Coordinates of C-alpha atoms and ligand atoms in Angstrom, one line a residue:
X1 CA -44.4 -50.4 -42.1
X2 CA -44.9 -47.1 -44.7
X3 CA -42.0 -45.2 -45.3
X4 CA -43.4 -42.6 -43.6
X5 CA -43.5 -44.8 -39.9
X6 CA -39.9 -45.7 -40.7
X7 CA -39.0 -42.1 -41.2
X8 CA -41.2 -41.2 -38.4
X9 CA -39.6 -44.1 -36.0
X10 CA -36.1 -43.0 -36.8
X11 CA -37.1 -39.3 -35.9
X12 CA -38.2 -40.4 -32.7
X13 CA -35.2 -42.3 -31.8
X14 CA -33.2 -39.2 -33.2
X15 CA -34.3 -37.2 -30.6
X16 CA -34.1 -39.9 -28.2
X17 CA -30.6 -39.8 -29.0
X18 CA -30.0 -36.2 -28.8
X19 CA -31.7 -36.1 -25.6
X20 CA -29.3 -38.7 -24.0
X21 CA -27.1 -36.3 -23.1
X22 CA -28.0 -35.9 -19.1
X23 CA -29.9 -32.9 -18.2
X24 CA -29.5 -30.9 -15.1
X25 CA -32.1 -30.1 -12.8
X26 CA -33.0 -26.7 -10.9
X27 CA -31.8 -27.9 -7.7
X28 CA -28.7 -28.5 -6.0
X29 CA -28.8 -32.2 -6.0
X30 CA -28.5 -32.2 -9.7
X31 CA -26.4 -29.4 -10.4
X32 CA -23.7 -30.2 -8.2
X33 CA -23.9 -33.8 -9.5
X34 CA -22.5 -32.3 -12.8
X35 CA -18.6 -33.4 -13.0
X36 CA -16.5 -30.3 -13.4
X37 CA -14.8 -30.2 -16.8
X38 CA -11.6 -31.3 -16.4
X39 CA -9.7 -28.6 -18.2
X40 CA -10.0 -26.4 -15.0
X41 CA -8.5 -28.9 -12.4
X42 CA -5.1 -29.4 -14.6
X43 CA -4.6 -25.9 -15.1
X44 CA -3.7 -24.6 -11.6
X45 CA -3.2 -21.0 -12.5
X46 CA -5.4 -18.7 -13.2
X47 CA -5.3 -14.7 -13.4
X48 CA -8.0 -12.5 -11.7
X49 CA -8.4 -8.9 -13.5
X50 CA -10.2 -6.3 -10.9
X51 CA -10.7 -3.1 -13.2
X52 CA -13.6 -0.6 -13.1
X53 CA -14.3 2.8 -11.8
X54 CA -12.6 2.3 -8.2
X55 CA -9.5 2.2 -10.6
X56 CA -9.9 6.3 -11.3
X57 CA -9.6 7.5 -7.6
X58 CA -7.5 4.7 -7.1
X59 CA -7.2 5.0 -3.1
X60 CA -7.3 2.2 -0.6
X61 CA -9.1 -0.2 -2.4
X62 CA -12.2 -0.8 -4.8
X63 CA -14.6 -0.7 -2.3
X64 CA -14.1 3.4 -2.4
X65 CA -17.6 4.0 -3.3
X66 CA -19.5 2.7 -0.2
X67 CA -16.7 3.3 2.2
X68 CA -17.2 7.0 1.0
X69 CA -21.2 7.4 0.6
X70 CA -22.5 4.3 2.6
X71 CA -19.9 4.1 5.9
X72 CA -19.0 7.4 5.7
X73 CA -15.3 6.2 6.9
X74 CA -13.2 9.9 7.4
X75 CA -10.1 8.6 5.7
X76 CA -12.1 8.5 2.2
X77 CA -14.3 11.7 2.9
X78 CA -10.9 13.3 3.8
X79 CA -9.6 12.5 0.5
X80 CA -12.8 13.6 -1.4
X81 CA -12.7 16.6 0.6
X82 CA -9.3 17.5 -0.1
X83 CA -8.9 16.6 -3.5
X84 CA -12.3 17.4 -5.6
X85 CA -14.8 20.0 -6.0
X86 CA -17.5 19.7 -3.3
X87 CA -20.6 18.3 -5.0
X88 CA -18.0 15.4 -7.2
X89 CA -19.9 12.7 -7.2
X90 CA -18.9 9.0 -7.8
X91 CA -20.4 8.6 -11.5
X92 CA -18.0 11.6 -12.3
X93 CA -14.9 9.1 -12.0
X94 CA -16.4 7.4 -14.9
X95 CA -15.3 10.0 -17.3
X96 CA -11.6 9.9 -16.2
X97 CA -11.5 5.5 -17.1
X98 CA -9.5 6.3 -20.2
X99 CA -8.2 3.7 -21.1
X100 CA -6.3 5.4 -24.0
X101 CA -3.1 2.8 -23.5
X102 CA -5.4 -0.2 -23.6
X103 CA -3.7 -2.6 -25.4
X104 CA -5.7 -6.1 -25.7
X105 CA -3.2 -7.8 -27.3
X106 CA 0.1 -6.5 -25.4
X107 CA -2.3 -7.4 -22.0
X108 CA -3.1 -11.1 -23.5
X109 CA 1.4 -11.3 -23.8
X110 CA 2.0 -10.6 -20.2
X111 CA -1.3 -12.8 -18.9
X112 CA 0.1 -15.4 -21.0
X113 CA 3.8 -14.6 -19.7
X114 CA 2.5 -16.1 -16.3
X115 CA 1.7 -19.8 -17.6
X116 CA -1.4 -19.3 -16.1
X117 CA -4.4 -21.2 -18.6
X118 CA -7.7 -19.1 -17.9
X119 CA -8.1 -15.3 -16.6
X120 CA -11.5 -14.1 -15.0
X121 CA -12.1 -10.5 -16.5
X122 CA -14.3 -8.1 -14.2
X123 CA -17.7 -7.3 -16.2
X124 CA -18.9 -5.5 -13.2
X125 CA -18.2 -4.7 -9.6
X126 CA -20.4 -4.1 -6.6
X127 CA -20.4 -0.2 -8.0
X128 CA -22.8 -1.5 -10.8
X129 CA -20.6 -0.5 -13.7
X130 CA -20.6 -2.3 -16.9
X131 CA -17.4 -3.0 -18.9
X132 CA -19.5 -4.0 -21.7
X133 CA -22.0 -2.0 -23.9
X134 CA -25.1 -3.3 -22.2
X135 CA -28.7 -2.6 -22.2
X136 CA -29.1 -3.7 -18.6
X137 CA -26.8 -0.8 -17.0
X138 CA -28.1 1.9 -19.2
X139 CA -25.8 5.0 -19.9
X140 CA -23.3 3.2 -16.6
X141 CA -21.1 1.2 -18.8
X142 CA -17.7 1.7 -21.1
X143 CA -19.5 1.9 -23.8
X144 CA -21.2 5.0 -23.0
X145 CA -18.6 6.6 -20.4
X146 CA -15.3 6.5 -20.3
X147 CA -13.5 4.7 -22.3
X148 CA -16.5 4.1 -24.5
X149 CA -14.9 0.7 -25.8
X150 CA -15.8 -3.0 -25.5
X151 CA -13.8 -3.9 -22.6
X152 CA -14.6 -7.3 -21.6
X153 CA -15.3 -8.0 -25.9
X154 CA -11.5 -6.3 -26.9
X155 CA -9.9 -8.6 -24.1
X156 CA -11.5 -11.8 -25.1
X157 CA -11.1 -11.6 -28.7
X158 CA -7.3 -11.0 -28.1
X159 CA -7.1 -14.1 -25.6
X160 CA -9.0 -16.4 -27.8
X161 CA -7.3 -15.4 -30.7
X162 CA -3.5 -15.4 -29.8
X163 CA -3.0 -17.7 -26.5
X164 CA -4.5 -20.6 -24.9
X165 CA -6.0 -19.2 -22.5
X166 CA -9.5 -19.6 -21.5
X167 CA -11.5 -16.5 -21.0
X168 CA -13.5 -16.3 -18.1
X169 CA -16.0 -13.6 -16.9
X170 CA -16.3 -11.9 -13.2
X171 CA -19.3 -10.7 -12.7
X172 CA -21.0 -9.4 -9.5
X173 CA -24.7 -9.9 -8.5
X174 CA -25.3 -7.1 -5.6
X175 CA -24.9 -3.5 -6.4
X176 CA -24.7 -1.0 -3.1
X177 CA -26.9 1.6 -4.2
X178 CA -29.4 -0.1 -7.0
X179 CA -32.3 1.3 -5.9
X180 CA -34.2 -1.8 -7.4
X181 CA -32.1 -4.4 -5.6
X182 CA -32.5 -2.1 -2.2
X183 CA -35.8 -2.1 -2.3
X184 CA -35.6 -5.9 -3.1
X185 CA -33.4 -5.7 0.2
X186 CA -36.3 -3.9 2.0
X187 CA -38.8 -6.2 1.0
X188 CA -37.1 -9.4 2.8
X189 CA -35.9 -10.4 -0.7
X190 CA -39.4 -11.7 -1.1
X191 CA -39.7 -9.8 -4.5
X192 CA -36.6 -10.7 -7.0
X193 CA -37.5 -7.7 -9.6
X194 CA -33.7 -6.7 -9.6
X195 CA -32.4 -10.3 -10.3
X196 CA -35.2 -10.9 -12.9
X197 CA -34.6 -7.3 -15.0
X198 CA -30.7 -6.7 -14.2
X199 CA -28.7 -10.7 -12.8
X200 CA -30.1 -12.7 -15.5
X201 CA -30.3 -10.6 -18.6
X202 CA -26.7 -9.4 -18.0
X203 CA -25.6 -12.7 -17.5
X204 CA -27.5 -13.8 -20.4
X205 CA -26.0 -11.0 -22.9
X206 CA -22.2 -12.0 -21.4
X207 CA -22.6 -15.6 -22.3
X208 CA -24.2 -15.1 -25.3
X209 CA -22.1 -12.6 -26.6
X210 CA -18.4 -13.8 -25.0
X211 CA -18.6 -17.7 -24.5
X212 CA -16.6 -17.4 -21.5
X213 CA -15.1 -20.9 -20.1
X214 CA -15.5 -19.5 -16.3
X215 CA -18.9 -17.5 -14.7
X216 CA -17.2 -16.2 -11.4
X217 CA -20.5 -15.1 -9.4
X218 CA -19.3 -12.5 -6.3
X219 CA -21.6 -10.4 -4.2
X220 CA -24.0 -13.4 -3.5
X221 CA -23.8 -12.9 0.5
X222 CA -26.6 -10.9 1.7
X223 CA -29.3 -13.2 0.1
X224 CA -29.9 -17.1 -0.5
X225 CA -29.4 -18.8 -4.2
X226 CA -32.8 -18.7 -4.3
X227 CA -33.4 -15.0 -4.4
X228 CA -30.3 -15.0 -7.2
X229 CA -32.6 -17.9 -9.1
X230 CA -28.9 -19.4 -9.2
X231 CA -30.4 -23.4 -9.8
X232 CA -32.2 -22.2 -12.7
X233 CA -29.7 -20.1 -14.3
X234 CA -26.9 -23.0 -13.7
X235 CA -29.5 -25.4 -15.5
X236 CA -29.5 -23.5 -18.5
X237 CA -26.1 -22.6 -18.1
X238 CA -25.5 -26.8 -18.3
X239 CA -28.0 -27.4 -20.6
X240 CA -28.9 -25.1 -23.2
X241 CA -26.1 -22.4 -23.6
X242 CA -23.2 -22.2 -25.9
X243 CA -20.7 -22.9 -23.2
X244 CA -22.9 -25.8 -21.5
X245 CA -19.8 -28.6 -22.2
X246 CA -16.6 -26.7 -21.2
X247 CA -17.8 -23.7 -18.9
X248 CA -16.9 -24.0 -14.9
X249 CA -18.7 -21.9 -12.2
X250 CA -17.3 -21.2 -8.6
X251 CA -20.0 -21.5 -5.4
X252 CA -20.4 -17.7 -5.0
X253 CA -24.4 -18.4 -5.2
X254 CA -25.8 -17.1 -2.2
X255 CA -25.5 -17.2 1.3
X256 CA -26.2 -20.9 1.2
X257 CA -24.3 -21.4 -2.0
X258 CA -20.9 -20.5 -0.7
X259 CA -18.4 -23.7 0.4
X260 CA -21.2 -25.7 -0.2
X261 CA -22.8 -25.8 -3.8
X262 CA -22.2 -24.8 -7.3
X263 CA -18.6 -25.7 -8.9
X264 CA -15.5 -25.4 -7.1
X265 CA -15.5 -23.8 -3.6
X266 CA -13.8 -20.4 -3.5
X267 CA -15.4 -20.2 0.3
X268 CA -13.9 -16.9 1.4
X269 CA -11.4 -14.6 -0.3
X270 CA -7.4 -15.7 0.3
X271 CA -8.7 -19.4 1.2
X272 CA -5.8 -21.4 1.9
X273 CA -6.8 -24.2 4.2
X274 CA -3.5 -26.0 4.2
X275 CA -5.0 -29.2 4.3
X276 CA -6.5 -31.5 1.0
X277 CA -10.1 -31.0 0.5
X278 CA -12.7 -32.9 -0.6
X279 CA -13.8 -30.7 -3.2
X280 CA -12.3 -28.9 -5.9
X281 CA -11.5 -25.6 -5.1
X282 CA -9.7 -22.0 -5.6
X283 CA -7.6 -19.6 -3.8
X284 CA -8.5 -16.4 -5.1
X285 CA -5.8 -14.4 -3.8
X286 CA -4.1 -10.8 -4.9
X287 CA -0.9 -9.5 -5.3
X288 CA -1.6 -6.8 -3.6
X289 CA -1.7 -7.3 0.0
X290 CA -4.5 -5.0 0.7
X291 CA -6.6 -4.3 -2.7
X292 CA -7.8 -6.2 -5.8
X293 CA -8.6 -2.4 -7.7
X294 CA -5.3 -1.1 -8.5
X295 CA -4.4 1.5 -6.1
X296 CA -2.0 4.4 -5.9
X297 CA -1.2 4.4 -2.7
X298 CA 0.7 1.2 -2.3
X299 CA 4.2 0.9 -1.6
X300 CA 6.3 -2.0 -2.6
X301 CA 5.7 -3.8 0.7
X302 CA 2.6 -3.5 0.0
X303 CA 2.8 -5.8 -2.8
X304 CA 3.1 -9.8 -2.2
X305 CA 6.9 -11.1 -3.2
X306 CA 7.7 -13.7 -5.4
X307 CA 8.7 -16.2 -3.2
X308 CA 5.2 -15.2 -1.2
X309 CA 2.8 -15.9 -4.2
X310 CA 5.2 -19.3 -5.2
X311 CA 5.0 -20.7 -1.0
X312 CA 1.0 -19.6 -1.1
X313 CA 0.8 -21.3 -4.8
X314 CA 2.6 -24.2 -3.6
X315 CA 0.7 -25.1 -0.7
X316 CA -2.3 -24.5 -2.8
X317 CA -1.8 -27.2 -5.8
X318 CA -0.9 -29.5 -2.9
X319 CA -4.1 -29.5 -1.1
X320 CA -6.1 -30.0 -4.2
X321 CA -6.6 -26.5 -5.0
X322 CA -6.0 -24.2 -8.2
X323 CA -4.9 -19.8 -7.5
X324 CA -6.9 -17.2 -9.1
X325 CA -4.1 -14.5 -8.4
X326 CA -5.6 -11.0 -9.0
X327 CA -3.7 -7.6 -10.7
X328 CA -5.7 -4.3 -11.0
X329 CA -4.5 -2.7 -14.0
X330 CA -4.7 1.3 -14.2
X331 CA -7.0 3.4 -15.2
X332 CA -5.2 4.6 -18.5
X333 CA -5.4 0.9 -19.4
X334 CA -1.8 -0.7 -18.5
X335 CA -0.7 -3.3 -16.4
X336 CA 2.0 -1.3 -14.1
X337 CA 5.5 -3.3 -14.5
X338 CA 5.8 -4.5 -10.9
X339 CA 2.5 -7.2 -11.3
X340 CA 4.1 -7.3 -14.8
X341 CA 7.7 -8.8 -12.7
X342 CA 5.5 -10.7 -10.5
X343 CA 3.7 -12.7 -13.4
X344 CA 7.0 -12.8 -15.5
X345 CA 8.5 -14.7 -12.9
X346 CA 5.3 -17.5 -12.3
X347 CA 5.7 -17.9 -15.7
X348 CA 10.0 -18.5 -15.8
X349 CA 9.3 -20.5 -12.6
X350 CA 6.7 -22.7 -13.9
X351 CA 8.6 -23.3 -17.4
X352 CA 11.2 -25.5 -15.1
X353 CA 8.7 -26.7 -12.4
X354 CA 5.4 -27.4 -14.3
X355 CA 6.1 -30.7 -15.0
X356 CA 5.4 -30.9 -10.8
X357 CA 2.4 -28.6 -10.8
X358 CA 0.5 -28.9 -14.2
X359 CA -1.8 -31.8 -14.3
X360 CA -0.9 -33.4 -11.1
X361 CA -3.2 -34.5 -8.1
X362 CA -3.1 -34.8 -4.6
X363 CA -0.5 -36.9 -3.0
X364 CA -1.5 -39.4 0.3
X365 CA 0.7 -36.8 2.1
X366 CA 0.5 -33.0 1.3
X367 CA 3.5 -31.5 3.6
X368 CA 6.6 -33.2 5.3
X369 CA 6.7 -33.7 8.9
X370 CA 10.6 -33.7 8.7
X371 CA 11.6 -31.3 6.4
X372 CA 9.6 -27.9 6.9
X373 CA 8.0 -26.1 3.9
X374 CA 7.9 -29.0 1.5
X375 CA 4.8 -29.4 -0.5
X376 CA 4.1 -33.0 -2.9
X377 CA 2.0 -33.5 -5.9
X378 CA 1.8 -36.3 -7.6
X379 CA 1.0 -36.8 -11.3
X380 CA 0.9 -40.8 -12.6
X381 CA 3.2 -43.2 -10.7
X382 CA 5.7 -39.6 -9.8
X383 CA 5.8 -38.2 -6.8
X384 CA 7.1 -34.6 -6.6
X385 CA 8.3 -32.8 -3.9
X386 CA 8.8 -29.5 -3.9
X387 CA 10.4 -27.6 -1.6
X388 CA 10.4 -23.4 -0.8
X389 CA 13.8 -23.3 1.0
X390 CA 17.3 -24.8 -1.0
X391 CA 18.7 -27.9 1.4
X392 CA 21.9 -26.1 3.3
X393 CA 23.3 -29.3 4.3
X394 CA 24.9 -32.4 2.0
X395 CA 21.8 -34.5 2.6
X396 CA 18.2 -33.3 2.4
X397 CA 16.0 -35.8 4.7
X398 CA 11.9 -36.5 3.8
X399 CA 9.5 -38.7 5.9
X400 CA 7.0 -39.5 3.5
X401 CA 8.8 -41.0 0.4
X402 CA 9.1 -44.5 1.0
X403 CA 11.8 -45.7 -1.4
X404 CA 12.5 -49.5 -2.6
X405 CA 15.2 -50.5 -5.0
X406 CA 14.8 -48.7 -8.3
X407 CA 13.6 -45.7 -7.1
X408 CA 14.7 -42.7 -8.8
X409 CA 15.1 -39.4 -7.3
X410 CA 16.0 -36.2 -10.1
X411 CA 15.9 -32.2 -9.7
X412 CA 13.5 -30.5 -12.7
X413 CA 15.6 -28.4 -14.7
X414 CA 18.8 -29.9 -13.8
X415 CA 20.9 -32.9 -16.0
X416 CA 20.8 -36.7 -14.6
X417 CA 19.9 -38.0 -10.9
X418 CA 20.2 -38.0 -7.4
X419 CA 21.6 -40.4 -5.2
X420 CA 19.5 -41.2 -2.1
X421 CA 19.9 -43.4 1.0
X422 CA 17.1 -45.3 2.9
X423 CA 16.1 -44.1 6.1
X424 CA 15.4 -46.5 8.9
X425 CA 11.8 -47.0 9.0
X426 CA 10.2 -44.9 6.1
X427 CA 11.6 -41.9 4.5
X428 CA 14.9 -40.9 2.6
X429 CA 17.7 -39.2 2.8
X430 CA 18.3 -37.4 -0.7
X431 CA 22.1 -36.7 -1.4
X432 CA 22.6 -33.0 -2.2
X433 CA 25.6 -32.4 -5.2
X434 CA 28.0 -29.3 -4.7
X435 CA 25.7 -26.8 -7.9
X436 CA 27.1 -23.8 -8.6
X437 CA 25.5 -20.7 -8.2
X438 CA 24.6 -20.2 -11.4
X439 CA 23.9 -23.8 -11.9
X440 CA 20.7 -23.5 -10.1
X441 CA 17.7 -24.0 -12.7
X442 CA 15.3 -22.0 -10.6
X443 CA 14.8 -19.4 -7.5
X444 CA 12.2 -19.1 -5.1
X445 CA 10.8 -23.8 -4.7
X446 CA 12.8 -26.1 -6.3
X447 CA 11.3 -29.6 -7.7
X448 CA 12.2 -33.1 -6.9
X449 CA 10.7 -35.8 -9.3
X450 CA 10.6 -39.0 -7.6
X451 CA 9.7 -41.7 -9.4
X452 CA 9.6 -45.8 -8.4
X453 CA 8.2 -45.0 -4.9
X454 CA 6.6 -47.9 -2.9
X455 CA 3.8 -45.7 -1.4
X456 CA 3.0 -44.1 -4.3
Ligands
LIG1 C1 2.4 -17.9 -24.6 O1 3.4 -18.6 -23.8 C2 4.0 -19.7 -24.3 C3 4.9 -20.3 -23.3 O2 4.3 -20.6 -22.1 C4 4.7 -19.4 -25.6 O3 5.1 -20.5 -26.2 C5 3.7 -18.6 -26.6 O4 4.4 -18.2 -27.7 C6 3.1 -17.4 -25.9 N1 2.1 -16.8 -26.7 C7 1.9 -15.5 -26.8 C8 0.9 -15.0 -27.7 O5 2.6 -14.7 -26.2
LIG2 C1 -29.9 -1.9 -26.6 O1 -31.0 -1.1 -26.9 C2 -31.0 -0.5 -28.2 C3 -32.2 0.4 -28.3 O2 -33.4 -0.3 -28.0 C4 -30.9 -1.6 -29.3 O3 -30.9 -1.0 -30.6 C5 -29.7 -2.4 -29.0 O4 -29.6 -3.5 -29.9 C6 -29.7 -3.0 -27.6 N1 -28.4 -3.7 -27.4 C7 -28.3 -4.9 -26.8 C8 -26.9 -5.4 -26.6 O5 -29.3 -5.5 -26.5
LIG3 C1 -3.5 -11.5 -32.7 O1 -2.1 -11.1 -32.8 C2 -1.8 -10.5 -34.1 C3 -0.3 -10.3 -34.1 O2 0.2 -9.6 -33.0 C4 -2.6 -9.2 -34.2 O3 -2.3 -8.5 -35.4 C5 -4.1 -9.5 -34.1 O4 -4.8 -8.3 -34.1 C6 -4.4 -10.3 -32.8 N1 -5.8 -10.7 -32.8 C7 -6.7 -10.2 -32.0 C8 -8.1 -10.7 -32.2 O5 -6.4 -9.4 -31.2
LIG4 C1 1.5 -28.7 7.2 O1 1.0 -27.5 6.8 C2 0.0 -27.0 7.6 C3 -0.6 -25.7 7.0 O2 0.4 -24.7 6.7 C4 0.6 -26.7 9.0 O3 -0.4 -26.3 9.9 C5 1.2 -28.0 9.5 O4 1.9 -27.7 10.7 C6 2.2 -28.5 8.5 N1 2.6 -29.8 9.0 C7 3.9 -30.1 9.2 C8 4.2 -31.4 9.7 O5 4.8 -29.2 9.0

């Protein structure tokens, strides 16, 4: 053979060996045959950031734009009538997102307070608004009103430089008043000109640009994947962009998409099905009980406690699921202390309980039948139980655990172990120390670490 067929045979097995790596398909076969990178599953915690224009009127919730103009509901005409000048319109709001407190790095210290490991960043709500400069919402993004700053680019440059954190980008497909996508709408979604000029270029530019970890689609609903072209965009999403090895997507495709394709399921908003599920998925809850844009008429009730978000996060690790817990952060640019309290304390809770959350799978069993509100995880050959209400009495009884000699029962965040007691049958009976008060290593679920079990 000439040197020039050797060098020409080992260019062509080259390429056969870059081209090894498996290709995805257009279609849902292939791409939900793609394993989900693994990262994701052991984190557990993530935090949602919903911040746009809503975040100027700041009333109700961040759907104030089509309540207002599209259902005409009187509460939010009431409160345009009363409090602007009478031909206001929504784009005016845009010039009052200051963001003049805006602080990347002082934001990427209290998301990284929490413990979480990834944040999803709002690039654009259903109100169309960019928080990027972008070509593909001329003049309607924070580079050109407003703030006129880099929003989503300041945020993940101060994550990825000083935490752990994975960035990951929000992004919603539908806008309520783009005339293109309406008359999309109007033409049976048999013409995709807004998806082909607006969806895929920005989602393009924010990959390019920001190398997110996470894509989390919303607004999908009103039309199939197919109109979004979500198969093709997930192919080159797998195959040929920067992010192709590491990057996770949720199932917010289209109408068909949703709980049944894409990454993991998110299914609807504040899914919690209290049982394990096949599939990896996400409870993307908020804080606030009522609205995911920071709003100015909440009262403290109307904000989830502690001990709600750690039962509901709980519940969730335990049936296979990870929480994407959402703030809305002002329109001057802060996060207000209360949701800076609330992720202060996931973060002091988890530093004694992660051991039981972080990295752990499903258990056979996911609640007890004889103690209420006790959750397990399971991470090796340890079985954790966790449990959302302190044991009153001087034993603390659980079904599921079925114990053999050697088994080891110990309380995260407190010095040496437990002893325990067979129950007749299958379960045990775990005996409960006199701790002081102020010997407690937690509030709110405290963590049993059971290790030697012979069900594990
Ligand atoms: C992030 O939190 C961890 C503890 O969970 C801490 O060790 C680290 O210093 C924090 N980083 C920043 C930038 O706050
Ligand atoms: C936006 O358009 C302007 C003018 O055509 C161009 O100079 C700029 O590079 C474009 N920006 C992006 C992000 O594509
Ligand atoms: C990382 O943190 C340092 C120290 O607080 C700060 O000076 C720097 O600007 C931060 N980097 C980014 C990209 O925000
Ligand atoms: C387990 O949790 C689910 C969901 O909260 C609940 O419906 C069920 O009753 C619980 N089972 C027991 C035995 O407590």
């Amino acid at each position: 053979m000439s040197l020039q067929g050797i060098l020409l045979s080992c260019y062509v097995l080259l390429v056969t060996v870059v081209n090894c790596k498996a290709r995805y398909e257009p279609n849902w076969e292939s791409i939900d045959s793609r394993p989900l990178p693994d990262w994701y599953d052991k984190a557990k915690l993530g935090i949602f950031i919903n911040w746009g224009i809503y975040t100027v009127p700041s009333f109700h919730n961040e759907w104030f734009w089509y309540r207002w103009k599209g259902t005409h509901d009187p509460d939010y005409v009431e409160f345009m009538k009363n409090n602007y000048r009478p031909d206001f319109t929504y784009p005016d709001f845009a010039a009052d997102l200051t963001a003049e407190f805006f602080d990347p790095n002082e934001w990427a210290r209290i998301l990284n307070s929490s413990g979480a490991e990834y944040i999803v960043h709002s690039s654009k709500h259903h109100e169309g608004f960019g928080m990027w400069p972008t070509n593909t919402s001329f003049n309607w993004n924070s580079m050109t009103v407003g703030p006129k700053k880099d929003l989503i680019g300041e945020l993940a440059a101060a994550i990825k430089a000083n935490t752990s954190i994975h960035y990951g980008i929000y992004h919603s497909l539908f806008e309520w008043f783009n005339p293109i996508y309406l008359q999309d709408e109007a033409n049976g979604y048999k013409t995709q000109n807004y998806v082909d000029t607006k969806v895929i270029p920005a989602l393009h530019e924010l990959i390019n640009k920001y190398q997110p970890d996470i894509i989390w689609p919303d607004g999908d609903w009103e039309a199939t994947s197919t109109y979004w072209r979500a198969t093709e965009f997930l192919a080159w999403l797998y195959n040929d962009s920067p992010v192709g090895d590491t990057v996770v997507t949720n199932d917010r495709w289209g109408s068909d998409a949703r709980c049944h394709h894409g990454g993991f399921f998110t299914c609807e908003d504040r899914f919690q099905p209290g049982v394990l599920q096949k599939r990896k998925w996400e409870n993307a809850m908020t804080i606030d009980r009522a609205s995911w844009g920071f709003r100015r008429d909440a009262s403290l009730n109307g904000y989830l406690t502690t001990q709600d978000i750690i039962a509901t996060f709980v519940e969730t690790v335990s049936c296979g699921g990870n929480m994407l817990m959402n703030i809305g952060p002002t329109k001057e640019g802060t996060i207000t202390p209360l949701y800076e309290e609330r992720l202060g304390d996931m973060g002091s809770w988890l530093a004694v309980n992660g051991d039981g959350i972080k990295g752990t799978r499903p258990w056979t069993t996911q609640n007890d039948t004889l103690a209420s509100n006790v959750w397990y995880t399971k991470k090796s050959t340890t079985v954790y139980a966790i449990t959302l209400q302190w044991p009153t009495g001087l034993t603390f009884s659980l079904a599921a655990p079925m114990t053999q000699p050697g088994t080891t029962v110990e309380l995260l965040g407190y010095p040496g172990t437990f002893s325990w007691k067979a129950r007749a049958g299958k379960g045990i009976d775990i005996m409960i120390p006199d701790i002081p008060f102020n010997k407690m290593p937690c509030k709110w679920a405290w963590t049993f670490k059971i290790n030697g079990l012979a069900n594990v």
